[in-house]
Coordinates of C-alpha atoms in Angstrom, one line a residue:
M1 CA 0.0 0.0 0.0
R2 CA 1.3 3.5 -0.9
R3 CA 2.5 5.5 2.0
S4 CA 0.1 8.4 1.3
T5 CA -2.8 6.0 1.3
V6 CA -1.7 4.6 4.7
F7 CA -1.6 8.1 6.1
A8 CA -5.0 9.0 4.8
M9 CA -6.6 5.9 6.2
R10 CA -5.2 6.7 9.7
H11 CA -6.3 10.3 9.8
P12 CA -9.1 10.9 12.3
A13 CA -11.1 12.9 9.7
V14 CA -11.5 9.7 7.6
L15 CA -13.0 7.9 10.6
V16 CA -15.3 10.8 11.4
A17 CA -16.6 10.8 7.8
W18 CA -17.3 7.1 7.9
A19 CA -18.7 7.1 11.4
T20 CA -21.0 10.0 10.4
A21 CA -22.2 8.1 7.4
A22 CA -22.8 5.0 9.4
A23 CA -24.8 6.9 12.1
V24 CA -27.0 8.6 9.4
I25 CA -27.7 5.2 7.8
I26 CA -28.6 3.6 11.1
V27 CA -30.9 6.4 12.2
D28 CA -32.4 6.7 8.8
Q29 CA -33.2 3.0 8.4
V30 CA -34.4 2.6 12.0
T31 CA -36.8 5.6 11.6
K32 CA -38.0 4.3 8.3
A33 CA -38.7 0.8 9.8
W34 CA -40.6 2.5 12.6
A35 CA -42.6 4.6 10.0
V36 CA -43.5 1.5 8.0
A37 CA -44.6 -0.4 11.2
V38 CA -46.5 2.5 12.8
L39 CA -47.5 5.1 10.2
E40 CA -48.3 3.2 7.0
G41 CA -52.0 3.3 6.2
Q42 CA -52.7 5.7 9.1
P43 CA -53.8 9.3 9.0
D44 CA -51.3 12.1 9.5
R45 CA -50.2 12.8 13.1
Q46 CA -49.5 16.2 14.4
I47 CA -46.3 16.4 16.3
V48 CA -45.6 20.1 16.7
G49 CA -48.9 21.8 16.0
D50 CA -49.1 22.5 12.3
L51 CA -45.3 22.9 12.0
L52 CA -44.4 19.1 11.9
R53 CA -46.6 16.2 11.0
L54 CA -45.9 12.5 10.5
S55 CA -47.3 11.6 7.1
F56 CA -46.4 8.2 5.5
V57 CA -45.4 8.2 1.8
R58 CA -43.6 5.8 -0.5
N59 CA -41.7 8.0 -3.0
P60 CA -40.6 6.4 -6.3
G61 CA -38.9 9.6 -7.4
A62 CA -36.2 11.9 -6.2
A63 CA -36.5 15.0 -4.1
F64 CA -40.0 16.5 -4.1
G65 CA -41.3 13.4 -5.8
L66 CA -39.8 14.3 -9.2
G67 CA -38.8 11.7 -11.7
G68 CA -40.9 8.8 -10.4
G69 CA -40.2 6.9 -13.6
A70 CA -36.4 7.2 -13.3
T71 CA -35.9 5.2 -10.1
I72 CA -33.2 3.0 -11.6
V73 CA -31.3 6.1 -12.8
F74 CA -31.4 7.5 -9.2
S75 CA -30.1 4.2 -7.9
L76 CA -27.2 4.3 -10.3
V77 CA -26.4 7.9 -9.5
A78 CA -26.4 7.0 -5.8
I79 CA -23.9 4.3 -6.4
A80 CA -21.6 6.6 -8.4
V81 CA -21.9 9.4 -5.7
A82 CA -21.1 6.8 -3.0
V83 CA -18.0 5.6 -4.8
V84 CA -16.8 9.2 -5.3
L85 CA -17.5 10.2 -1.7
V86 CA -15.7 7.1 -0.3
R87 CA -12.7 7.8 -2.5
M88 CA -12.7 11.5 -1.5
S89 CA -13.1 10.6 2.2
T90 CA -9.8 8.7 2.2
R91 CA -7.9 12.0 1.6
L92 CA -9.8 14.1 4.3
V93 CA -8.0 16.1 6.9
S94 CA -10.7 18.7 7.6
M95 CA -13.1 17.7 10.3
W96 CA -15.8 20.0 8.8
W97 CA -15.4 18.4 5.4
A98 CA -15.5 15.0 7.1
V99 CA -18.9 15.7 8.7
A100 CA -20.2 17.2 5.4
L101 CA -19.1 14.2 3.3
G102 CA -20.2 11.8 5.9
L103 CA -23.7 13.3 6.0
M104 CA -23.8 13.2 2.2
L105 CA -22.6 9.6 2.0
G106 CA -25.0 8.5 4.7
G107 CA -28.0 10.3 3.1
A108 CA -27.2 8.9 -0.3
L109 CA -26.8 5.4 1.0
G110 CA -29.8 5.6 3.3
N111 CA -32.1 6.3 0.3
F112 CA -30.2 3.9 -1.9
I113 CA -30.9 1.1 0.6
D114 CA -34.6 1.8 0.1
R115 CA -34.3 1.7 -3.6
L116 CA -32.4 -1.6 -3.4
F117 CA -34.5 -3.5 -1.0
R118 CA -38.1 -2.0 -0.9
E119 CA -40.9 -2.8 -3.3
P120 CA -41.4 -2.9 -6.2
G121 CA -37.9 -4.4 -6.5
A122 CA -34.1 -4.1 -6.6
L123 CA -33.0 -0.6 -7.9
Q124 CA -36.6 0.4 -8.3
G125 CA -37.7 0.5 -4.6
H126 CA -39.7 3.4 -3.3
V127 CA -38.1 5.5 -0.6
V128 CA -40.0 5.8 2.7
D129 CA -40.8 9.4 3.6
F130 CA -42.7 10.4 6.7
L131 CA -41.8 13.9 7.9
R132 CA -43.9 16.8 6.7
L133 CA -43.5 20.6 7.2
P134 CA -46.0 23.1 5.9
N135 CA -45.8 23.8 2.2
F136 CA -42.9 21.3 1.8
P137 CA -42.7 17.8 0.4
V138 CA -42.6 14.8 2.8
F139 CA -39.0 13.8 3.6
N140 CA -36.9 11.5 5.8
V141 CA -33.7 11.5 7.8
A142 CA -31.5 10.7 4.8
D143 CA -33.0 13.7 3.0
M144 CA -32.3 16.0 6.0
S145 CA -28.7 14.7 6.0
L146 CA -28.3 15.4 2.3
T147 CA -29.7 18.9 2.7
V148 CA -27.4 19.8 5.7
A149 CA -24.5 18.3 3.8
A150 CA -25.2 20.4 0.7
I151 CA -25.4 23.6 2.8
M152 CA -22.2 22.7 4.6
I153 CA -20.4 22.0 1.3
V154 CA -21.5 25.4 -0.1
I155 CA -20.3 27.2 3.1
L156 CA -17.0 25.3 3.2
S157 CA -16.4 26.0 -0.5
L158 CA -17.2 29.7 -0.1
F159 CA -14.7 30.0 2.8
N160 CA -12.1 28.0 0.8
V161 CA -11.7 25.3 3.5
P162 CA -9.5 22.6 2.0
Y163 CA -10.8 19.1 2.5
D164 CA -7.4 17.3 2.0
R165 CA -3.7 18.0 2.2
P166 CA -2.2 20.2 -0.5
R167 CA -1.0 18.1 -3.5
H168 CA 2.6 19.2 -3.0
E169 CA 2.8 18.1 0.6
S170 CA 4.4 14.6 0.8
A171 CA 3.2 11.8 3.0
D172 CA 6.6 11.7 4.5
A173 CA 6.3 15.3 5.8
A174 CA 2.9 14.5 7.4
P175 CA 2.7 13.2 11.0
A176 CA 2.0 9.5 11.3

């Protein structure tokens, strides 16, 4: 294994990214399993007045229910995004970027798991959504994670926060 790869794999930011992704996936899948068991076929439930409701929906599309006929495309895009994010995560040294990429990876994989394993079949499954805000489409934990990640990535980019070591910095010069 190349020395630079060994360094990247040992950097705490890499572990933070992967732990964040794992936490998002676990919370997302547990809450979706709960929603299927408790909310499916039931009327909406008010949680915080008219601000937050629980409303069960199986979404065949992407964000806001768009592209219901392109579920396989969304599944393939999620795979590509996950591969790119995992590859990028091995070079992370910024904790802020680690959290952002971990949120993005966890959200992408959380919804991908639904597309892979839920009806009507592999790569065509419908994503479970169950959180509703006024004048906003129904969403889930993975969607929240993706949204927060996107906001973080924009902010980190605007402030020019680097996510990895400069290219000219050698692995030998980096602390082990």
